[in-house]
Amino acid sequence: MTLTREDAVRLDADSPLPSRRELFDLPDGMVYLCGNSLGPLVRSVPDRVADVVRREWGAGLVSSWNAAGWTHLAARVGARLAPLVGVEAADVTVGDSTSVTLFKTFVAAARLRPDRRVIVVERSTFPTDGYVAAGVARTLGLELRWADPADPTASLDEDVAVLALTQVDFRSGALYDVAAVTAAAHEVGAVTVWDLCHSTGAVPVDLTAADADFAVGCTYKYLNGGPGSPAFVWVAPRHQDALEQPVQGWWGHADPFAMSLEFTPAAGVQQMVVGTPPVIALSALEESLTAFEGVAVADLRAASLSLTDLFVALVDERVPSVEVVTPREHARRGSQVALRHDEAYGIVQALIARGVVGDFRSPDIARFGFAPLYNTHVEVFDAVDALVTVLASDEHRAPAYASRLAVT
Ligand SMILES: Cc1ncc(COP(=O)(O)O)c(C=O)c1O
């Protein structure tokens, strides 16, 4: 049966999560399918940032650490994030980049298993995860073991201290079962670190129910925190007393303003904090998270699956020359769809020229992220329509696309 634009209109009307696009400052007519790279601007963020800069910083100056509650900002942001990943607010903090947070977390995780020598990462992981794991292995004298992405648990044995995985693969959009993989790791006595960059805000994660150990995630994708917004980290309560992260800074001290020479770690997840929090970035992030107010994670997931289902069905029906790389089973699919094509770079660029924004990942993947807060089924229909036109008219072969931009 041929799917029509009217079908898409009907799916939008029946969606469990009506679009909140009006909360976002998206250009009129643009189909933005790149929220899995950089989420759009939430409309209320500029005023909040201006207020923080002018009133809190400009007028309040140093008194704002107390008067404007800057010291509690990271905890407040953590509290807003916590329900999206199924954890208690007190066990989450936010502050450094994802890569730095991964470093601190991998080391802290490995230190929980001092008698073990191996850290396992799968071969198609996001590069930073692999680079940081290699650096940690070198620093701690561990072995880095590369696992098969199809079954990373096959690489587990009694030598493994840490299994570090990204829940949703950044290229293919394939999704791991956090609870099942965590259980397999626990069976051999290893601990898990989950990178939730491509999950949080679009794919439900219940870290508590999954009995997970650690999780790290960025906030500039589906959480729309802004370019380079700080990452979060969660530590299971059962590990917090024994926690030892390697970058001992004064904001992770039990009493920073005691200014003592000796480092005494703060209790709980606060020990993961290192230095002065990025107040402006955290304020922008806190404001951006208001877009999730009143949203049930189950509805986010239902809407996301409905969008990706429609995209896959339309590509199958109308663009059979393109391979859908993303798993079709709901249980194995994140919130993006990856298409494989030898000319994927040109296709992405030609689509962008038509107002349909996705991105390209080397060597041959066109990626399309679906953010249930602002993407609609009609946009999905229009995006595939544009793809059909691009391929039919060879727009992707324009000479301008022969050389690649720095950020693809
Ligand atoms: C899975 C994953 N981990 C980490 C990162 C990035 O880390 P950072 O925020 O330090 O640049 C990304 C960025 O896209 C990612 O997709």
Tab-separated table of C-alpha atoms and ligand atoms in Angstrom:
chain	number	residue	atom	x	y	z
A	1	MET	CA	0.000	0.000	0.000
A	2	THR	CA	1.393	3.388	-0.976
A	3	LEU	CA	1.925	5.781	1.933
A	4	THR	CA	0.715	9.320	1.304
A	5	ARG	CA	1.263	12.706	2.882
A	6	GLU	CA	-2.291	12.440	4.235
A	7	ASP	CA	-1.236	9.285	6.099
A	8	ALA	CA	1.546	11.340	7.679
A	9	VAL	CA	-0.910	14.092	8.647
A	10	ARG	CA	-3.097	11.457	10.289
A	11	LEU	CA	-0.154	9.950	12.189
A	12	ASP	CA	0.703	13.414	13.542
A	13	ALA	CA	-2.877	13.918	14.691
A	14	ASP	CA	-2.846	10.542	16.485
A	15	SER	CA	0.647	10.893	17.969
A	16	PRO	CA	1.002	10.147	21.697
A	17	LEU	CA	3.305	13.169	21.842
A	18	PRO	CA	1.963	16.136	19.911
A	19	SER	CA	4.833	18.168	18.426
A	20	ARG	CA	6.323	20.861	20.681
A	21	ARG	CA	8.054	22.499	17.755
A	22	GLU	CA	6.788	25.909	18.852
A	23	LEU	CA	9.187	25.705	21.807
A	24	PHE	CA	12.143	25.576	19.393
A	25	ASP	CA	13.689	28.291	17.282
A	26	LEU	CA	13.810	26.256	14.064
A	27	PRO	CA	13.871	28.066	10.720
A	28	ASP	CA	10.507	27.966	8.920
A	29	GLY	CA	10.320	25.189	6.383
A	30	MET	CA	13.481	23.431	7.540
A	31	VAL	CA	13.221	19.700	8.214
A	32	TYR	CA	15.844	19.328	10.936
A	33	LEU	CA	16.889	15.685	11.245
A	34	CYS	CA	20.210	16.409	12.924
A	35	GLY	CA	19.140	16.628	16.564
A	36	ASN	CA	21.240	13.512	17.142
A	37	SER	CA	24.255	15.728	16.433
A	38	LEU	CA	23.242	19.160	17.719
A	39	GLY	CA	19.777	19.838	19.098
A	40	PRO	CA	18.101	23.130	18.129
A	41	LEU	CA	17.765	26.252	20.257
A	42	VAL	CA	14.928	26.247	22.796
A	43	ARG	CA	13.264	29.658	22.441
A	44	SER	CA	13.497	30.592	26.101
A	45	VAL	CA	17.262	29.979	26.312
A	46	PRO	CA	18.555	33.330	24.949
A	47	ASP	CA	16.617	35.338	27.578
A	48	ARG	CA	17.812	33.042	30.340
A	49	VAL	CA	21.415	33.285	29.190
A	50	ALA	CA	21.123	37.071	28.845
A	51	ASP	CA	19.751	37.261	32.393
A	52	VAL	CA	22.561	35.106	33.767
A	53	VAL	CA	25.152	37.212	31.977
A	54	ARG	CA	23.724	40.692	32.654
A	55	ARG	CA	22.034	40.382	36.028
A	56	GLU	CA	23.658	37.437	37.774
A	57	TRP	CA	27.212	37.925	36.495
A	58	GLY	CA	27.209	41.599	35.440
A	59	ALA	CA	25.346	43.089	38.394
A	60	GLY	CA	25.614	40.335	41.008
A	61	LEU	CA	29.264	39.581	40.393
A	62	VAL	CA	30.843	37.184	42.865
A	63	SER	CA	27.850	37.300	45.230
A	64	SER	CA	25.897	35.290	42.637
A	65	TRP	CA	27.642	32.092	43.703
A	66	ASN	CA	25.387	32.248	46.749
A	67	ALA	CA	22.595	34.649	45.807
A	68	ALA	CA	21.832	33.197	42.373
A	69	GLY	CA	22.371	29.612	43.485
A	70	TRP	CA	25.248	28.931	41.099
A	71	THR	CA	26.655	26.358	43.502
A	72	HIS	CA	23.478	24.260	43.104
A	73	LEU	CA	23.165	24.555	39.329
A	74	ALA	CA	24.781	21.218	38.481
A	75	ALA	CA	22.572	19.422	40.989
A	76	ARG	CA	19.468	21.160	39.606
A	77	VAL	CA	20.346	20.128	36.064
A	78	GLY	CA	21.044	16.589	37.275
A	79	ALA	CA	17.606	16.505	38.868
A	80	ARG	CA	15.955	17.466	35.583
A	81	LEU	CA	17.889	14.787	33.718
A	82	ALA	CA	17.480	11.980	36.206
A	83	PRO	CA	13.948	10.855	35.228
A	84	LEU	CA	15.009	10.556	31.596
A	85	VAL	CA	17.502	7.822	32.522
A	86	GLY	CA	15.584	6.182	35.368
A	87	VAL	CA	17.712	7.267	38.311
A	88	GLU	CA	17.533	9.353	41.480
A	89	ALA	CA	18.470	13.029	41.173
A	90	ALA	CA	21.100	12.766	43.918
A	91	ASP	CA	23.139	10.291	41.875
A	92	VAL	CA	23.708	12.497	38.809
A	93	THR	CA	25.989	15.442	38.237
A	94	VAL	CA	26.918	17.545	35.216
A	95	GLY	CA	29.969	19.607	34.351
A	96	ASP	CA	32.826	18.479	32.086
A	97	SER	CA	32.871	17.382	28.444
A	98	THR	CA	31.735	13.871	27.573
A	99	SER	CA	35.283	12.761	26.772
A	100	VAL	CA	36.695	14.046	30.069
A	101	THR	CA	33.777	12.531	31.955
A	102	LEU	CA	34.375	9.203	30.229
A	103	PHE	CA	38.009	9.319	31.361
A	104	LYS	CA	37.082	9.948	34.979
A	105	THR	CA	34.397	7.283	34.863
A	106	PHE	CA	36.457	4.569	33.135
A	107	VAL	CA	39.208	4.998	35.728
A	108	ALA	CA	36.736	5.018	38.622
A	109	ALA	CA	35.089	1.883	37.224
A	110	ALA	CA	38.412	0.077	36.719
A	111	ARG	CA	39.472	0.927	40.267
A	112	LEU	CA	36.456	-1.002	41.557
A	113	ARG	CA	38.101	-4.155	40.149
A	114	PRO	CA	41.780	-3.671	41.085
A	115	ASP	CA	42.626	-7.343	40.546
A	116	ARG	CA	41.515	-7.288	36.877
A	117	ARG	CA	43.470	-6.226	33.799
A	118	VAL	CA	41.092	-5.702	30.874
A	119	ILE	CA	38.799	-2.960	29.631
A	120	VAL	CA	36.438	-4.009	26.820
A	121	VAL	CA	35.163	-1.614	24.136
A	122	GLU	CA	33.438	-2.636	20.924
A	123	ARG	CA	35.035	-1.976	17.562
A	124	SER	CA	32.416	0.345	16.092
A	125	THR	CA	32.175	2.552	19.166
A	126	PHE	CA	32.273	6.336	18.869
A	127	PRO	CA	35.978	7.204	18.404
A	128	THR	CA	36.320	9.232	21.591
A	129	ASP	CA	35.178	6.264	23.681
A	130	GLY	CA	37.881	4.100	22.132
A	131	TYR	CA	40.560	6.787	22.393
A	132	VAL	CA	39.759	7.502	26.035
A	133	ALA	CA	39.639	3.786	26.864
A	134	ALA	CA	43.052	3.335	25.221
A	135	GLY	CA	44.404	6.264	27.239
A	136	VAL	CA	42.967	4.849	30.452
A	137	ALA	CA	44.407	1.417	29.683
A	138	ARG	CA	47.820	3.011	29.159
A	139	THR	CA	47.558	5.113	32.309
A	140	LEU	CA	46.499	2.207	34.505
A	141	GLY	CA	48.554	-0.498	32.796
A	142	LEU	CA	45.461	-2.356	31.587
A	143	GLU	CA	44.826	-4.196	28.326
A	144	LEU	CA	42.262	-2.753	25.894
A	145	ARG	CA	40.208	-5.558	24.346
A	146	TRP	CA	38.161	-4.839	21.216
A	147	ALA	CA	34.816	-6.630	21.123
A	148	ASP	CA	32.567	-7.586	18.236
A	149	PRO	CA	29.708	-5.055	18.094
A	150	ALA	CA	27.296	-7.863	17.200
A	151	ASP	CA	27.918	-9.473	20.607
A	152	PRO	CA	30.261	-7.607	22.931
A	153	THR	CA	29.430	-9.993	25.759
A	154	ALA	CA	31.376	-12.716	23.917
A	155	SER	CA	34.547	-10.831	24.934
A	156	LEU	CA	33.776	-11.040	28.629
A	157	ASP	CA	35.738	-13.239	30.981
A	158	GLU	CA	37.072	-13.142	34.519
A	159	ASP	CA	39.921	-10.790	33.518
A	160	VAL	CA	37.534	-8.018	32.517
A	161	ALA	CA	37.245	-5.077	34.892
A	162	VAL	CA	35.084	-2.789	32.725
A	163	LEU	CA	32.761	-3.198	29.761
A	164	ALA	CA	32.198	0.220	28.171
A	165	LEU	CA	29.516	0.537	25.491
A	166	THR	CA	27.471	3.219	23.799
A	167	GLN	CA	23.825	2.207	24.099
A	168	VAL	CA	22.964	3.447	20.596
A	169	ASP	CA	25.578	3.137	17.857
A	170	PHE	CA	26.359	6.561	16.412
A	171	ARG	CA	26.531	5.263	12.820
A	172	SER	CA	23.935	2.526	12.526
A	173	GLY	CA	21.491	3.583	15.239
A	174	ALA	CA	21.528	0.012	16.616
A	175	LEU	CA	20.517	-0.268	20.257
A	176	TYR	CA	21.861	-2.561	22.968
A	177	ASP	CA	19.683	-4.050	25.691
A	178	VAL	CA	21.237	-2.354	28.733
A	179	ALA	CA	19.764	-4.795	31.253
A	180	ALA	CA	20.787	-7.961	29.376
A	181	VAL	CA	24.337	-6.779	28.625
A	182	THR	CA	24.795	-5.496	32.171
A	183	ALA	CA	23.643	-8.848	33.561
A	184	ALA	CA	26.188	-10.672	31.373
A	185	ALA	CA	28.957	-8.339	32.588
A	186	HIS	CA	27.948	-8.852	36.206
A	187	GLU	CA	27.986	-12.593	35.705
A	188	VAL	CA	31.757	-12.472	35.161
A	189	GLY	CA	32.216	-9.848	37.875
A	190	ALA	CA	32.825	-6.873	35.539
A	191	VAL	CA	31.267	-3.419	35.844
A	192	THR	CA	29.610	-1.516	32.991
A	193	VAL	CA	29.935	2.056	31.774
A	194	TRP	CA	27.127	3.115	29.411
A	195	ASP	CA	27.594	6.034	27.039
A	196	LEU	CA	24.075	7.420	26.618
A	197	CYS	CA	24.887	10.253	24.169
A	198	HIS	CA	22.521	8.920	21.517
A	199	SER	CA	19.839	7.787	23.936
A	200	THR	CA	19.019	10.424	26.513
A	201	GLY	CA	15.940	12.403	25.572
A	202	ALA	CA	14.756	10.048	22.827
A	203	VAL	CA	15.242	6.449	23.952
A	204	PRO	CA	14.077	5.390	27.404
A	205	VAL	CA	16.817	4.147	29.660
A	206	ASP	CA	16.096	2.682	33.065
A	207	LEU	CA	19.543	2.422	34.604
A	208	THR	CA	18.136	1.483	37.998
A	209	ALA	CA	16.017	-1.388	36.674
A	210	ALA	CA	18.951	-2.533	34.518
A	211	ASP	CA	21.162	-2.681	37.629
A	212	ALA	CA	23.760	-0.637	35.709
A	213	ASP	CA	26.961	0.638	37.324
A	214	PHE	CA	27.938	3.918	35.599
A	215	ALA	CA	26.536	6.065	32.795
A	216	VAL	CA	27.780	9.139	30.952
A	217	GLY	CA	25.958	11.186	28.360
A	218	CYS	CA	26.238	14.400	26.428
A	219	THR	CA	23.509	17.026	26.582
A	220	TYR	CA	23.795	18.793	23.224
A	221	LYS	CA	21.979	16.179	21.117
A	222	TYR	CA	18.403	15.221	22.056
A	223	LEU	CA	18.613	17.372	25.212
A	224	ASN	CA	19.267	20.526	23.161
A	225	GLY	CA	21.713	22.030	25.665
A	226	GLY	CA	23.726	23.904	23.013
A	227	PRO	CA	27.056	23.312	21.300
A	228	GLY	CA	29.548	21.804	23.754
A	229	SER	CA	27.075	21.804	26.659
A	230	PRO	CA	28.411	19.805	29.622
A	231	ALA	CA	27.988	16.049	30.001
A	232	PHE	CA	26.299	14.203	32.850
A	233	VAL	CA	27.496	11.240	34.834
A	234	TRP	CA	25.552	8.791	36.960
A	235	VAL	CA	27.076	6.460	39.524
A	236	ALA	CA	25.018	3.627	41.009
A	237	PRO	CA	24.486	4.325	44.714
A	238	ARG	CA	26.113	0.998	45.644
A	239	HIS	CA	29.445	2.156	44.160
A	240	GLN	CA	29.538	5.656	45.590
A	241	ASP	CA	31.289	4.891	48.876
A	242	ALA	CA	34.179	3.125	47.135
A	243	LEU	CA	34.359	5.697	44.311
A	244	GLU	CA	37.818	7.023	43.405
A	245	GLN	CA	37.977	9.162	40.309
A	246	PRO	CA	41.401	10.278	39.105
A	247	VAL	CA	41.026	14.028	38.610
A	248	GLN	CA	40.905	15.243	42.190
A	249	GLY	CA	39.817	18.847	42.050
A	250	TRP	CA	38.571	21.223	44.688
A	251	TRP	CA	34.904	21.040	43.628
A	252	GLY	CA	35.025	17.303	44.293
A	253	HIS	CA	36.346	17.950	47.802
A	254	ALA	CA	34.140	17.320	50.823
A	255	ASP	CA	34.623	20.951	51.930
A	256	PRO	CA	36.064	23.067	49.083
A	257	PHE	CA	36.153	26.305	51.041
A	258	ALA	CA	38.089	24.756	53.896
A	259	MET	CA	41.006	25.186	51.442
A	260	SER	CA	42.844	22.304	53.065
A	261	LEU	CA	45.992	20.882	51.526
A	262	GLU	CA	44.777	17.318	51.710
A	263	PHE	CA	42.103	15.954	49.364
A	264	THR	CA	39.068	14.503	51.109
A	265	PRO	CA	36.514	13.365	48.505
A	266	ALA	CA	32.974	14.655	48.682
A	267	ALA	CA	30.308	12.090	49.408
A	268	GLY	CA	28.386	10.488	46.578
A	269	VAL	CA	28.467	11.563	42.964
A	270	GLN	CA	29.766	15.034	43.915
A	271	GLN	CA	33.245	13.482	43.935
A	272	MET	CA	33.000	13.215	40.143
A	273	VAL	CA	33.033	17.021	39.901
A	274	VAL	CA	36.460	18.567	39.336
A	275	GLY	CA	36.540	22.355	39.084
A	276	THR	CA	34.401	25.479	38.912
A	277	PRO	CA	31.132	24.667	37.120
A	278	PRO	CA	30.461	26.258	33.689
A	279	VAL	CA	27.662	28.501	34.940
A	280	ILE	CA	26.537	29.995	31.634
A	281	ALA	CA	26.472	26.641	29.850
A	282	LEU	CA	24.686	24.949	32.760
A	283	SER	CA	22.097	27.732	32.837
A	284	ALA	CA	21.417	27.321	29.115
A	285	LEU	CA	21.101	23.576	29.629
A	286	GLU	CA	18.770	23.945	32.597
A	287	GLU	CA	16.525	26.186	30.537
A	288	SER	CA	16.616	23.895	27.500
A	289	LEU	CA	15.434	20.977	29.628
A	290	THR	CA	12.161	22.811	30.313
A	291	ALA	CA	11.128	21.547	26.850
A	292	PHE	CA	10.739	18.102	28.471
A	293	GLU	CA	8.386	19.295	31.213
A	294	GLY	CA	5.337	17.058	31.445
A	295	VAL	CA	6.656	14.609	28.844
A	296	ALA	CA	6.459	10.894	29.662
A	297	VAL	CA	9.512	8.936	28.499
A	298	ALA	CA	7.215	6.189	27.165
A	299	ASP	CA	5.478	8.740	24.931
A	300	LEU	CA	8.843	10.003	23.664
A	301	ARG	CA	9.762	6.471	22.681
A	302	ALA	CA	6.399	5.726	21.058
A	303	ALA	CA	6.629	8.920	19.003
A	304	SER	CA	10.255	8.243	18.061
A	305	LEU	CA	9.467	4.705	16.871
A	306	SER	CA	6.496	5.920	14.896
A	307	LEU	CA	8.701	8.506	13.117
A	308	THR	CA	11.493	6.035	12.335
A	309	ASP	CA	8.956	3.360	11.287
A	310	LEU	CA	7.476	5.774	8.756
A	311	PHE	CA	10.895	6.854	7.469
A	312	VAL	CA	12.022	3.236	6.976
A	313	ALA	CA	8.733	2.275	5.298
A	314	LEU	CA	8.925	5.227	2.901
A	315	VAL	CA	12.576	4.588	2.029
A	316	ASP	CA	11.802	0.897	1.395
A	317	GLU	CA	8.878	1.823	-0.800
A	318	ARG	CA	10.241	4.812	-2.694
A	319	VAL	CA	14.053	4.573	-2.633
A	320	PRO	CA	14.854	0.862	-2.795
A	321	SER	CA	18.343	1.612	-4.170
A	322	VAL	CA	19.346	2.810	-0.713
A	323	GLU	CA	20.129	0.329	2.070
A	324	VAL	CA	18.572	0.882	5.489
A	325	VAL	CA	21.373	-0.020	7.905
A	326	THR	CA	19.439	0.582	11.115
A	327	PRO	CA	17.823	-2.505	12.652
A	328	ARG	CA	14.139	-2.807	11.883
A	329	GLU	CA	13.198	-4.447	15.204
A	330	HIS	CA	12.009	-1.834	17.667
A	331	ALA	CA	13.967	-3.453	20.470
A	332	ARG	CA	17.213	-2.905	18.538
A	333	ARG	CA	16.608	0.589	17.139
A	334	GLY	CA	17.586	3.945	18.607
A	335	SER	CA	16.078	7.227	17.414
A	336	GLN	CA	17.943	7.612	14.137
A	337	VAL	CA	17.959	5.901	10.771
A	338	ALA	CA	21.185	5.344	8.843
A	339	LEU	CA	21.151	4.840	5.086
A	340	ARG	CA	24.111	3.359	3.227
A	341	HIS	CA	25.004	4.658	-0.241
A	342	ASP	CA	28.323	5.118	-2.061
A	343	GLU	CA	27.411	8.749	-2.662
A	344	ALA	CA	26.032	9.391	0.820
A	345	TYR	CA	28.050	12.611	1.292
A	346	GLY	CA	26.608	14.203	-1.873
A	347	ILE	CA	23.121	13.003	-0.968
A	348	VAL	CA	23.309	14.652	2.462
A	349	GLN	CA	24.610	17.903	0.981
A	350	ALA	CA	21.921	17.962	-1.731
A	351	LEU	CA	19.246	17.330	0.879
A	352	ILE	CA	20.594	20.169	3.029
A	353	ALA	CA	20.357	22.445	-0.026
A	354	ARG	CA	16.669	21.458	-0.119
A	355	GLY	CA	16.176	22.260	3.586
A	356	VAL	CA	16.346	18.675	4.861
A	357	VAL	CA	19.217	18.564	7.332
A	358	GLY	CA	20.866	15.235	8.123
A	359	ASP	CA	24.551	14.425	8.295
A	360	PHE	CA	27.197	12.137	6.854
A	361	ARG	CA	29.424	9.679	8.677
A	362	SER	CA	32.395	8.169	6.924
A	363	PRO	CA	32.641	6.086	4.847
A	364	ASP	CA	29.140	5.793	3.350
A	365	ILE	CA	26.416	6.598	5.879
A	366	ALA	CA	23.705	9.267	5.631
A	367	ARG	CA	22.280	9.721	9.139
A	368	PHE	CA	18.881	11.079	10.049
A	369	GLY	CA	17.997	11.722	13.679
A	370	PHE	CA	14.371	11.919	14.776
A	371	ALA	CA	13.667	14.038	17.813
A	372	PRO	CA	10.137	13.397	19.021
A	373	LEU	CA	9.795	16.812	20.660
A	374	TYR	CA	9.864	18.692	17.366
A	375	ASN	CA	9.921	16.316	14.375
A	376	THR	CA	6.640	15.348	12.730
A	377	HIS	CA	5.462	12.571	10.419
A	378	VAL	CA	4.792	15.160	7.727
A	379	GLU	CA	8.451	16.186	7.925
A	380	VAL	CA	9.412	12.538	7.537
A	381	PHE	CA	7.275	12.340	4.414
A	382	ASP	CA	8.759	15.553	3.003
A	383	ALA	CA	12.310	14.376	3.762
A	384	VAL	CA	11.847	11.157	1.792
A	385	ASP	CA	10.164	13.133	-0.989
A	386	ALA	CA	13.276	15.321	-1.167
A	387	LEU	CA	15.490	12.214	-1.212
A	388	VAL	CA	13.531	10.819	-4.163
A	389	THR	CA	13.954	14.127	-6.035
A	390	VAL	CA	17.678	14.412	-5.262
A	391	LEU	CA	18.403	10.926	-6.585
A	392	ALA	CA	16.128	11.259	-9.612
A	393	SER	CA	17.757	14.513	-10.691
A	394	ASP	CA	21.347	13.612	-9.774
A	395	GLU	CA	21.596	16.663	-7.503
A	396	HIS	CA	23.941	14.695	-5.240
A	397	ARG	CA	26.528	14.579	-8.025
A	398	ALA	CA	26.929	18.356	-8.207
A	399	PRO	CA	30.652	19.284	-8.456
A	400	ALA	CA	30.356	21.370	-5.278
A	401	TYR	CA	29.977	18.143	-3.276
A	402	ALA	CA	33.148	16.547	-4.642
A	403	SER	CA	35.197	17.853	-1.707
A	404	ARG	CA	34.092	17.504	1.898
A	405	LEU	CA	33.540	20.191	4.527
A	406	ALA	CA	35.446	19.918	7.829
A	407	VAL	CA	32.309	18.937	9.761
A	408	THR	CA	30.231	16.509	7.714
B	1	LIG	C1	28.598	8.178	21.584
B	1	LIG	C2	29.326	9.473	21.720
B	1	LIG	N1	30.199	9.655	22.744
B	1	LIG	C3	30.867	10.831	22.892
B	1	LIG	C4	30.676	11.871	22.005
B	1	LIG	C5	31.391	13.176	22.068
B	1	LIG	O1	32.137	13.489	23.164
B	1	LIG	P1	32.453	15.034	23.490
B	1	LIG	O2	31.180	15.652	23.995
B	1	LIG	O3	33.546	14.984	24.475
B	1	LIG	O4	32.859	15.684	22.208
B	1	LIG	C6	29.770	11.719	20.949
B	1	LIG	C7	29.572	12.838	20.003
B	1	LIG	O5	28.870	12.797	19.042
B	1	LIG	C8	29.101	10.494	20.804
B	1	LIG	O6	28.245	10.312	19.789
